[in-house]
Coordinates of C-alpha atoms in Angstrom, one line a residue:
X1 CA 72.5 78.9 147.7
X2 CA 71.4 82.6 147.8
X3 CA 74.9 83.8 148.7
X4 CA 76.3 81.8 145.8
X5 CA 73.9 83.4 143.4
X6 CA 74.7 86.9 144.8
X7 CA 78.4 86.3 144.5
X8 CA 78.0 85.1 140.9
X9 CA 75.9 88.2 140.0
X10 CA 78.5 90.5 141.6
X11 CA 81.3 88.9 139.6
X12 CA 79.3 89.3 136.4
X13 CA 78.8 93.0 137.2
X14 CA 82.5 93.5 137.8
X15 CA 83.2 92.1 134.3
X16 CA 80.9 94.8 132.8
X17 CA 82.1 98.4 132.1
X18 CA 80.2 101.5 131.1
X19 CA 81.5 103.3 128.1
X20 CA 80.5 106.8 126.9
X21 CA 81.4 107.8 123.3
X22 CA 81.0 111.4 122.3
X23 CA 79.8 111.7 118.8
X24 CA 80.5 114.3 116.1
X25 CA 77.3 116.3 116.8
X26 CA 78.3 116.3 120.5
X27 CA 75.6 113.9 121.5
X28 CA 76.7 110.9 123.6
X29 CA 76.2 107.2 123.2
X30 CA 76.5 105.1 126.3
X31 CA 76.7 101.3 126.4
X32 CA 78.0 98.4 128.5
X33 CA 80.8 96.1 127.4
X34 CA 82.3 93.0 128.9
X35 CA 85.8 93.0 130.3
X36 CA 87.3 91.0 127.4
X37 CA 85.3 92.9 124.6
X38 CA 87.5 93.9 121.7
X39 CA 87.5 97.3 120.1
X40 CA 85.7 96.0 117.0
X41 CA 82.7 95.1 119.2
X42 CA 82.3 98.6 120.6
X43 CA 82.9 100.1 117.1
X44 CA 80.2 97.9 115.6
X45 CA 77.7 98.9 118.3
X46 CA 78.4 102.5 117.6
X47 CA 78.0 102.1 113.8
X48 CA 74.7 100.2 114.3
X49 CA 73.5 103.1 116.5
X50 CA 74.4 105.6 113.8
X51 CA 73.0 103.4 111.0
X52 CA 76.4 103.7 109.3
X53 CA 77.7 101.2 106.7
X54 CA 80.7 103.1 105.2
X55 CA 82.4 102.9 108.6
X56 CA 86.0 102.3 107.6
X57 CA 86.7 106.0 107.5
X58 CA 85.9 106.4 111.2
X59 CA 87.6 105.4 114.4
X60 CA 87.3 105.9 118.2
X61 CA 89.9 108.1 119.9
X62 CA 90.7 108.1 123.6
X63 CA 93.3 109.6 126.0
X64 CA 95.3 107.3 128.4
X65 CA 96.1 108.2 132.0
X66 CA 99.4 109.8 130.8
X67 CA 97.3 112.2 128.7
X68 CA 98.5 110.7 125.4
X69 CA 95.9 110.4 122.6
X70 CA 95.4 107.0 120.9
X71 CA 93.1 105.4 118.3
X72 CA 91.3 102.4 119.7
X73 CA 92.7 99.2 118.1
X74 CA 89.9 97.0 117.1
X75 CA 91.8 93.7 117.5
X76 CA 92.6 94.3 121.2
X77 CA 90.7 94.5 124.4
X78 CA 89.1 97.9 125.1
X79 CA 89.7 97.7 128.9
X80 CA 93.4 96.8 128.5
X81 CA 94.0 99.7 126.0
X82 CA 92.4 102.4 128.1
X83 CA 94.2 101.5 131.3
X84 CA 92.0 103.9 133.2
X85 CA 89.2 103.6 135.8
X86 CA 85.7 103.2 134.5
X87 CA 83.4 104.7 133.3
X88 CA 85.4 105.0 130.1
X89 CA 85.0 108.1 127.9
X90 CA 86.0 108.2 124.2
X91 CA 85.3 110.2 121.0
X92 CA 84.0 109.1 117.6
X93 CA 86.0 110.8 114.9
X94 CA 87.0 110.6 111.3
X95 CA 90.2 108.6 111.2
X96 CA 90.8 108.4 107.4
X97 CA 89.6 111.3 105.5
X98 CA 88.1 110.2 102.1
X99 CA 90.1 111.4 99.1
X100 CA 86.9 112.6 97.5
X101 CA 84.2 113.1 100.1
X102 CA 81.7 114.0 97.5
X103 CA 82.0 110.4 96.1
X104 CA 80.8 108.8 99.3
X105 CA 77.8 106.5 98.6
X106 CA 75.5 107.5 101.4
X107 CA 74.3 110.9 102.7
X108 CA 74.7 109.8 106.3
X109 CA 78.4 109.3 105.7
X110 CA 78.8 112.6 104.0
X111 CA 77.0 114.3 106.9
X112 CA 79.4 112.8 109.5
X113 CA 82.4 113.8 107.4
X114 CA 80.9 117.3 107.1
X115 CA 80.6 117.5 110.9
X116 CA 84.3 116.5 111.3
X117 CA 85.5 119.1 108.8
X118 CA 83.3 121.7 110.4
X119 CA 85.2 120.9 113.7
X120 CA 88.5 121.1 111.9
X121 CA 87.6 124.6 110.5
X122 CA 86.6 125.8 114.0
X123 CA 89.6 124.4 115.7
X124 CA 92.1 125.9 113.2
X125 CA 93.2 122.6 111.6
X126 CA 91.8 123.6 108.2
X127 CA 93.6 126.6 106.9
X128 CA 92.2 128.8 104.1
X129 CA 92.1 132.2 102.6
X130 CA 89.5 134.8 103.6
X131 CA 87.4 134.2 100.5
X132 CA 87.4 130.4 101.0
X133 CA 86.6 130.8 104.7
X134 CA 83.6 133.0 103.9
X135 CA 82.3 130.5 101.4
X136 CA 82.7 127.6 103.8
X137 CA 81.0 129.4 106.6
X138 CA 78.1 130.4 104.3
X139 CA 77.6 126.7 103.4
X140 CA 77.4 125.9 107.1
X141 CA 74.9 128.7 107.6
X142 CA 72.7 127.5 104.8
X143 CA 72.8 123.9 106.0
X144 CA 71.9 124.9 109.6
X145 CA 69.3 127.7 109.2
X146 CA 68.2 127.4 105.5
X147 CA 67.4 130.3 103.2
X148 CA 67.8 133.9 104.3
X149 CA 64.6 135.3 105.8
X150 CA 64.6 139.0 106.7
X151 CA 61.9 138.4 109.3
X152 CA 64.0 135.8 111.1
X153 CA 67.5 137.0 110.4
X154 CA 68.1 140.6 111.4
X155 CA 71.1 142.6 110.5
X156 CA 74.3 141.1 111.8
X157 CA 72.8 137.6 112.3
X158 CA 75.9 135.9 111.1
X159 CA 77.8 137.4 114.0
X160 CA 75.9 135.1 116.4
X161 CA 77.6 132.0 114.7
X162 CA 81.1 130.9 115.6
X163 CA 82.8 129.2 112.6
X164 CA 86.4 130.0 113.3
X165 CA 88.6 130.6 116.3
X166 CA 88.6 134.3 115.3
X167 CA 86.8 136.4 112.8
X168 CA 86.2 140.0 112.0
X169 CA 83.2 142.2 111.2
X170 CA 84.3 142.3 107.5
X171 CA 84.3 138.5 107.3
X172 CA 80.9 138.3 109.0
X173 CA 79.4 140.7 106.4
X174 CA 81.0 138.6 103.6
X175 CA 79.5 135.4 105.0
X176 CA 76.0 137.0 105.2
X177 CA 76.3 138.4 101.7
X178 CA 77.1 135.0 100.2
X179 CA 74.4 133.3 102.2
X180 CA 71.8 135.9 101.1
X181 CA 72.7 136.1 97.4
X182 CA 74.3 132.8 96.3
X183 CA 73.0 129.9 98.3
X184 CA 69.2 130.5 98.3
X185 CA 67.3 127.3 97.6
X186 CA 70.0 124.8 98.6
X187 CA 68.9 122.0 100.8
X188 CA 71.1 121.0 103.9
X189 CA 72.4 118.0 101.9
X190 CA 73.3 120.1 98.9
X191 CA 75.1 122.7 101.1
X192 CA 77.0 120.0 102.9
X193 CA 78.0 118.4 99.6
X194 CA 79.3 121.8 98.3
X195 CA 81.1 122.4 101.6
X196 CA 82.9 119.0 101.2
X197 CA 83.9 119.8 97.6
X198 CA 85.4 123.1 98.6
X199 CA 87.2 121.8 101.7
X200 CA 88.7 118.9 99.7
X201 CA 90.6 121.4 97.5
X202 CA 92.4 123.0 100.5
X203 CA 96.0 122.1 101.3
X204 CA 95.3 121.2 104.9
X205 CA 92.2 119.0 104.2
X206 CA 92.5 115.9 106.4
X207 CA 95.3 117.2 108.5
X208 CA 95.5 116.1 112.2
X209 CA 98.7 117.8 113.3
X210 CA 101.4 116.2 115.5
X211 CA 103.7 118.8 117.2
X212 CA 107.4 118.1 116.7
X213 CA 110.7 119.8 116.1
X214 CA 113.1 119.5 113.2
X215 CA 116.8 118.9 113.5
X216 CA 117.4 122.6 113.9
X217 CA 115.1 122.8 116.9
X218 CA 112.3 124.7 114.9
X219 CA 108.7 123.9 115.7
X220 CA 107.0 121.9 113.1
X221 CA 103.7 120.0 112.7
X222 CA 103.6 116.6 111.0
X223 CA 100.4 115.2 109.5
X224 CA 99.1 112.5 107.2
X225 CA 96.5 113.2 104.5
X226 CA 94.8 111.1 101.8
X227 CA 97.4 112.2 99.4
X228 CA 100.6 112.0 101.4
X229 CA 102.8 113.2 104.3
X230 CA 103.0 116.9 105.0
X231 CA 105.1 119.1 107.2
X232 CA 103.8 122.5 108.3
X233 CA 105.9 125.3 109.7
X234 CA 104.3 128.6 110.5
X235 CA 101.3 128.9 108.1
X236 CA 103.3 127.2 105.2
X237 CA 103.5 123.7 104.0
X238 CA 107.2 123.1 103.8
X239 CA 107.1 119.4 102.7
X240 CA 104.6 117.3 100.8
X241 CA 105.6 113.7 100.0
X242 CA 103.2 111.4 98.1
X243 CA 102.5 108.1 99.6
X244 CA 104.2 106.2 96.8
X245 CA 107.4 108.1 97.6
X246 CA 107.4 107.0 101.3
X247 CA 109.5 103.8 101.7
X248 CA 109.7 103.4 105.4
X249 CA 108.5 104.9 108.7
X250 CA 110.6 104.4 111.8
X251 CA 111.0 105.7 115.4
X252 CA 113.5 105.4 118.2
X253 CA 112.6 107.0 121.5
X254 CA 111.5 110.5 120.7
X255 CA 113.0 110.5 117.2
X256 CA 110.8 109.9 114.1
X257 CA 112.4 109.0 110.7
X258 CA 110.7 109.2 107.3
X259 CA 112.5 107.5 104.5
X260 CA 111.7 109.0 101.0
X261 CA 112.7 107.7 97.6
X262 CA 112.1 110.3 94.9
X263 CA 112.8 110.4 91.2
X264 CA 116.3 109.6 89.8
X265 CA 116.8 107.2 92.8
X266 CA 117.2 110.2 95.1
X267 CA 116.8 109.0 98.7
X268 CA 116.0 111.3 101.6
X269 CA 115.7 110.7 105.4
X270 CA 113.6 113.3 107.2
X271 CA 114.2 113.4 111.0
X272 CA 111.9 115.0 113.6
X273 CA 111.6 114.9 117.4
X274 CA 108.4 114.4 119.2
X275 CA 107.7 115.8 122.8
X276 CA 107.7 112.3 124.3
X277 CA 108.4 108.7 123.3
X278 CA 104.7 107.9 123.6
X279 CA 103.8 110.8 121.3
X280 CA 106.5 109.6 118.8
X281 CA 105.1 106.0 118.9
X282 CA 101.6 107.4 118.3
X283 CA 102.9 109.4 115.3
X284 CA 104.5 106.3 113.9
X285 CA 101.4 104.1 114.3
X286 CA 99.3 106.8 112.6
X287 CA 101.7 106.9 109.7
X288 CA 101.7 103.2 109.3
X289 CA 97.9 103.0 109.3
X290 CA 97.5 106.0 106.8
X291 CA 100.1 104.6 104.5
X292 CA 98.5 101.2 104.4
X293 CA 95.0 102.6 103.9
X294 CA 95.8 105.0 101.1
X295 CA 98.7 103.3 99.4
X296 CA 97.9 99.6 99.2
X297 CA 95.6 98.0 96.6
X298 CA 94.4 95.1 98.9
X299 CA 94.4 94.5 102.6
X300 CA 96.1 91.2 102.0
X301 CA 99.2 93.2 101.2
X302 CA 99.4 94.6 104.7
X303 CA 102.5 93.4 106.6
X304 CA 103.5 93.6 110.2
X305 CA 105.9 96.6 110.6
X306 CA 108.7 96.7 113.1
X307 CA 110.5 99.8 114.3
X308 CA 113.5 98.5 116.2
X309 CA 117.1 99.3 117.1
X310 CA 119.9 97.1 115.8
X311 CA 119.4 93.5 117.1
X312 CA 116.5 94.5 119.3
X313 CA 112.9 93.7 118.8
X314 CA 111.4 97.2 119.3
X315 CA 107.8 97.9 118.5
X316 CA 105.7 95.8 116.1
X317 CA 102.4 97.0 114.6
X318 CA 100.0 95.9 111.9
X319 CA 97.1 97.7 110.4
X320 CA 94.0 95.5 110.7
X321 CA 91.4 97.2 108.5
X322 CA 90.5 97.4 104.9
X323 CA 92.2 99.8 102.4
X324 CA 90.7 102.7 100.6
X325 CA 90.2 101.0 97.3
X326 CA 88.4 98.1 99.0
X327 CA 86.2 100.5 100.9
X328 CA 85.2 102.3 97.7
X329 CA 84.4 99.0 96.0
X330 CA 82.3 97.8 98.9
X331 CA 80.4 101.2 99.1
X332 CA 79.4 100.8 95.5
X333 CA 77.5 97.6 96.4
X334 CA 75.4 99.3 99.1
X335 CA 71.7 99.0 98.1
X336 CA 69.2 100.2 100.7
X337 CA 66.9 103.0 101.4
X338 CA 68.8 106.1 102.6
X339 CA 68.6 106.2 106.4
X340 CA 67.0 109.2 108.1
X341 CA 69.4 111.8 109.2
X342 CA 68.8 113.8 112.4
X343 CA 70.8 117.0 111.9
X344 CA 71.9 119.0 115.0
X345 CA 70.5 122.2 113.5
X346 CA 70.6 125.2 115.9
X347 CA 71.6 123.3 119.0
X348 CA 74.7 124.9 120.6
X349 CA 77.7 122.7 120.9
X350 CA 80.3 122.7 123.7
X351 CA 83.2 121.9 121.3
X352 CA 82.0 123.3 118.0
X353 CA 79.1 125.6 118.8
X354 CA 76.7 126.8 116.1
X355 CA 75.9 129.9 118.1
X356 CA 77.9 131.8 120.6
X357 CA 77.3 135.3 122.0
X358 CA 80.9 136.0 122.6
X359 CA 82.2 139.4 121.3
X360 CA 84.0 139.6 118.0
X361 CA 87.7 140.3 117.7
X362 CA 87.3 143.9 117.1
X363 CA 85.1 144.5 120.2
X364 CA 88.2 144.4 122.5
X365 CA 90.4 147.4 122.5
X366 CA 94.0 147.0 121.3
X367 CA 95.5 148.1 124.6
X368 CA 93.4 145.6 126.5
X369 CA 94.4 142.8 124.2
X370 CA 98.1 143.5 124.9
X371 CA 97.4 143.6 128.7
X372 CA 95.7 140.3 128.5
X373 CA 98.6 138.9 126.4
X374 CA 101.0 139.9 129.2
X375 CA 98.8 138.3 131.8
X376 CA 98.7 135.1 129.8
X377 CA 102.5 135.1 129.6
X378 CA 102.7 135.5 133.4
X379 CA 100.3 132.7 133.9
X380 CA 102.3 130.5 131.6
X381 CA 105.4 131.0 133.7
X382 CA 103.6 130.1 136.8
X383 CA 102.0 127.0 135.2
X384 CA 105.2 125.9 133.6
X385 CA 106.1 123.2 136.1
X386 CA 102.7 122.4 137.5
X387 CA 100.8 119.3 136.7
X388 CA 97.1 119.4 135.8
X389 CA 95.9 115.9 136.3
X390 CA 92.4 116.8 137.5
X391 CA 89.9 117.4 134.7
X392 CA 88.6 120.9 134.5
X393 CA 85.1 121.6 133.3
X394 CA 83.8 124.9 131.9
X395 CA 80.8 126.1 133.9
X396 CA 79.0 127.9 131.1
X397 CA 79.2 128.6 127.4
X398 CA 77.0 131.6 126.9
X399 CA 77.3 135.2 127.8
X400 CA 79.9 134.4 130.5
X401 CA 82.5 133.9 127.7
X402 CA 85.3 136.2 128.6
X403 CA 86.2 138.8 125.9
X404 CA 89.9 138.0 125.8
X405 CA 89.4 134.2 125.1
X406 CA 89.3 134.8 121.3
X407 CA 91.3 138.0 121.2
X408 CA 94.0 137.8 123.8
X409 CA 96.7 136.6 121.5
X410 CA 95.8 138.5 118.4
X411 CA 98.0 141.5 119.3
X412 CA 96.5 143.8 116.7
X413 CA 97.3 141.7 113.6
X414 CA 100.9 142.6 113.8
X415 CA 102.2 139.2 114.6
X416 CA 99.3 136.8 113.7
X417 CA 97.3 136.8 110.6
X418 CA 93.5 136.8 111.3
X419 CA 92.0 135.3 108.2
X420 CA 93.9 137.7 106.0
X421 CA 94.2 137.3 102.2
X422 CA 97.2 135.3 102.9
X423 CA 96.9 131.8 104.5
X424 CA 94.4 131.7 107.3
X425 CA 96.3 130.7 110.4
X426 CA 94.1 131.2 113.5
X427 CA 96.0 131.6 116.7
X428 CA 93.2 130.5 119.0
X429 CA 93.0 126.9 117.9
X430 CA 94.2 125.9 121.4
X431 CA 91.0 127.3 122.8
X432 CA 88.2 125.8 120.8
X433 CA 85.5 126.1 123.4
X434 CA 84.2 129.3 125.0
X435 CA 85.1 128.9 128.7
X436 CA 84.3 131.0 131.7
X437 CA 87.4 130.3 133.7
X438 CA 90.7 132.1 133.0
X439 CA 92.7 129.3 134.6
X440 CA 91.4 126.8 132.1
X441 CA 92.6 129.0 129.3
X442 CA 96.1 129.2 130.8
X443 CA 96.2 125.5 131.5
X444 CA 95.3 124.5 127.9
X445 CA 97.6 127.0 126.4
X446 CA 100.6 126.0 128.4
X447 CA 100.0 122.3 128.1
X448 CA 99.6 122.2 124.4
X449 CA 102.5 124.5 123.7
X450 CA 104.7 122.1 125.6
X451 CA 103.5 119.3 123.3
X452 CA 101.4 117.6 125.9
X453 CA 98.0 116.2 125.1
X454 CA 94.7 117.0 126.8
X455 CA 93.1 114.9 129.5
X456 CA 90.2 112.7 128.7
X457 CA 87.8 115.2 130.0
X458 CA 89.2 117.9 127.7
X459 CA 88.9 115.5 124.8
X460 CA 85.2 115.1 125.7
X461 CA 84.6 118.8 126.2
X462 CA 86.5 120.3 123.3
X463 CA 88.5 117.8 121.2
X464 CA 91.1 120.5 121.1
X465 CA 93.6 120.5 118.3
X466 CA 97.3 121.1 118.6
X467 CA 98.4 124.7 118.2
X468 CA 99.6 126.0 114.9
X469 CA 103.3 126.9 114.4
X470 CA 102.3 130.4 113.5
X471 CA 101.0 130.8 117.1
X472 CA 104.3 129.6 118.5
X473 CA 106.2 132.2 116.4
X474 CA 103.7 134.9 117.4
X475 CA 104.3 134.3 121.1
X476 CA 108.1 134.7 120.5
X477 CA 111.0 133.7 122.6
X478 CA 109.0 133.5 125.8
X479 CA 107.0 130.5 124.6
X480 CA 110.1 128.9 123.2
X481 CA 111.5 128.8 126.7
X482 CA 108.5 126.7 127.7
X483 CA 109.1 124.0 125.0
X484 CA 111.1 121.0 125.8
X485 CA 114.5 121.2 124.1
X486 CA 116.0 118.3 122.3
X487 CA 119.7 119.2 123.0
X488 CA 122.0 119.1 120.1
X489 CA 120.6 116.9 117.4
X490 CA 124.0 116.4 115.7
X491 CA 125.5 115.1 119.0
X492 CA 122.5 112.9 119.5
X493 CA 123.0 111.4 116.1
X494 CA 126.7 110.7 116.8
X495 CA 125.9 109.2 120.1
X496 CA 123.2 106.9 118.6
X497 CA 125.7 105.8 115.9
X498 CA 128.4 105.0 118.5
X499 CA 125.9 103.1 120.6
X500 CA 124.7 101.1 117.6
X501 CA 128.4 100.2 116.7
X502 CA 129.0 99.1 120.3
X503 CA 125.9 97.0 120.4
X504 CA 127.0 95.4 117.1
X505 CA 130.5 94.6 118.6
X506 CA 129.1 93.2 121.8
X507 CA 126.6 91.0 120.0
X508 CA 129.2 89.7 117.6
X509 CA 131.6 88.9 120.4
X510 CA 128.9 87.1 122.3
X511 CA 128.0 85.0 119.3
X512 CA 131.7 84.1 118.7
X513 CA 132.1 83.2 122.4
X514 CA 129.0 80.9 122.3
X515 CA 130.2 79.2 119.1
X516 CA 133.7 78.7 120.6
X517 CA 132.3 77.2 123.8
X518 CA 130.1 74.9 121.8
X519 CA 133.0 73.8 119.6
X520 CA 135.2 73.0 122.7
X521 CA 132.3 71.0 124.3
X522 CA 131.9 69.0 121.0
X523 CA 135.6 68.2 120.5
X524 CA 137.1 68.0 124.0
X525 CA 134.4 66.9 126.4
X526 CA 133.3 63.4 127.0
X527 CA 129.7 64.2 127.4
X528 CA 127.7 61.4 126.0
X529 CA 124.5 63.3 125.0
X530 CA 122.5 62.1 122.1
X531 CA 122.6 65.5 120.5
X532 CA 126.4 65.8 120.7
X533 CA 126.8 62.1 119.7
X534 CA 124.8 62.6 116.5
X535 CA 126.9 65.7 115.6
X536 CA 130.2 63.9 116.3
X537 CA 129.3 61.0 114.0
X538 CA 128.6 63.1 111.0
X539 CA 131.3 63.0 108.2
X540 CA 131.5 66.7 108.0
X541 CA 132.3 67.1 111.7
X542 CA 134.9 64.3 111.5
X543 CA 136.6 66.0 108.6
X544 CA 136.6 69.3 110.3
X545 CA 138.0 67.7 113.5
X546 CA 140.9 65.9 111.9
X547 CA 141.8 68.3 109.1
X548 CA 141.3 71.7 110.8
X549 CA 140.7 71.6 114.5
X550 CA 143.5 69.1 115.5
X551 CA 146.2 71.0 113.5
X552 CA 145.0 74.3 114.9
X553 CA 145.1 72.8 118.5
X554 CA 148.6 71.5 118.0
X555 CA 149.7 74.9 116.6
X556 CA 148.3 76.7 119.6
X557 CA 149.9 74.2 122.0
X558 CA 153.3 74.7 120.3
X559 CA 153.0 78.4 120.6
X560 CA 152.0 78.3 124.2
X561 CA 154.9 75.9 125.0
X562 CA 157.4 78.2 123.3
X563 CA 156.0 81.2 125.1
X564 CA 156.3 79.4 128.5
X565 CA 159.9 78.3 127.8
X566 CA 160.8 81.9 126.7
X567 CA 159.3 83.2 130.0
X568 CA 161.1 80.5 132.0
X569 CA 164.5 81.3 130.4
X570 CA 164.2 85.0 131.1

């Protein structure tokens, strides 16, 4: 009896899994789920922990054993989706950026979106001019430390904060000036609201870039925003397509297709190549979900989407949540006392630190920066073919931060703009976290430039973004050699067309053969099967048999006899 109870308890323990979810303020939420628990169950637990009602904007992100990022699907089992060994580690992030974050009903929702955009700014996903960067940083400063106090904030106090991948002394002085003179008296909630209003006006608001290449082999980054589909090359937005102009999203292998229908019935097909088929499928699913969320009026209009080759099933996917309009209508009905918000304040963060004591960009001599750049290139060559499957942790985040982490690829402003008056395109977005190990820097840089995603531990430690295309151009031809080529796109298109035509011919011939075989069985065989007997007794079949099939058979028999006699005579 005792052994039976022990075996039952051990089986129940085996069905339970520990999950750790890293939140936007870098705290962690740990829970236990059953083996068959769906993603919705875990997400509801998390939202209950956060006291969050406007939860449709958020999602849970994880990295699979092949180091490909995914959004957790709420209708499927958590364990089956992760495909990794427990304990599971995931991240809570904004999945659908609100079109107007200032219009969110509750302050707790605005605060979580503020934390996400703050991360985007730090990781280089949110690009802006110097003046806008200074204002955004000043809002963050006001929200975290309050009004300027000469007794608490000595000269140069803003230099102890890390808002961007790189910054200069001039920008630090501008941030401090705005904080001192323009934001006095603003509460944290007001500063966060003003921050959201300003961030919403930027072109790259809501951008989560996917690294790709265009048909010419040039590096590009695709992203989906509340307003449409964007393509970034360098520090410029080369394409912006509104959601009502997007008619279809499709992928085949590593190739992603976007079908666009513009005014005057002008139709365009944009083609891009992802690093791997898995990355391309993830890009396609993100596009399907964003299009459904922002474009549709009701969730009842959502349809299952298929991306398939000719006559093949391919991948099928359906967005399972509510759409933006329904979320706004539901938020307007919320009536409760505003929940208490526990702001992170001055607590340093591993992935988006409030304070870091690392030196500024200008503190490293120009000659040393070039020497470090050369050493990075040498390290990249050595790491080119190596596999980093083991998670690497940074051992410290304070004074041990190496000087060249933020300044190694700057190369004296000649090749990369460092928050200039033009578009802000930080080159260090691949290294969002101060690290003490030079090998980790090289590993992240080489892996992301090749289009690969980070490991689950790197997601937990840094939530690193993809590198900007400006960085790829800055590193020049040496980095291009590290990227996976896509061959000749024109030849690939021709080959795919030929394969499609061959598949069509084969399938057509197969269908004709099956029909001919069935016809011969019906007309010539003596099989007394109920199915065949019923068909033979129909008037239509009898008419076909006597008026068409029998004359055709006699004609073929005559031709065959004449051919045989001709061969015999010769």
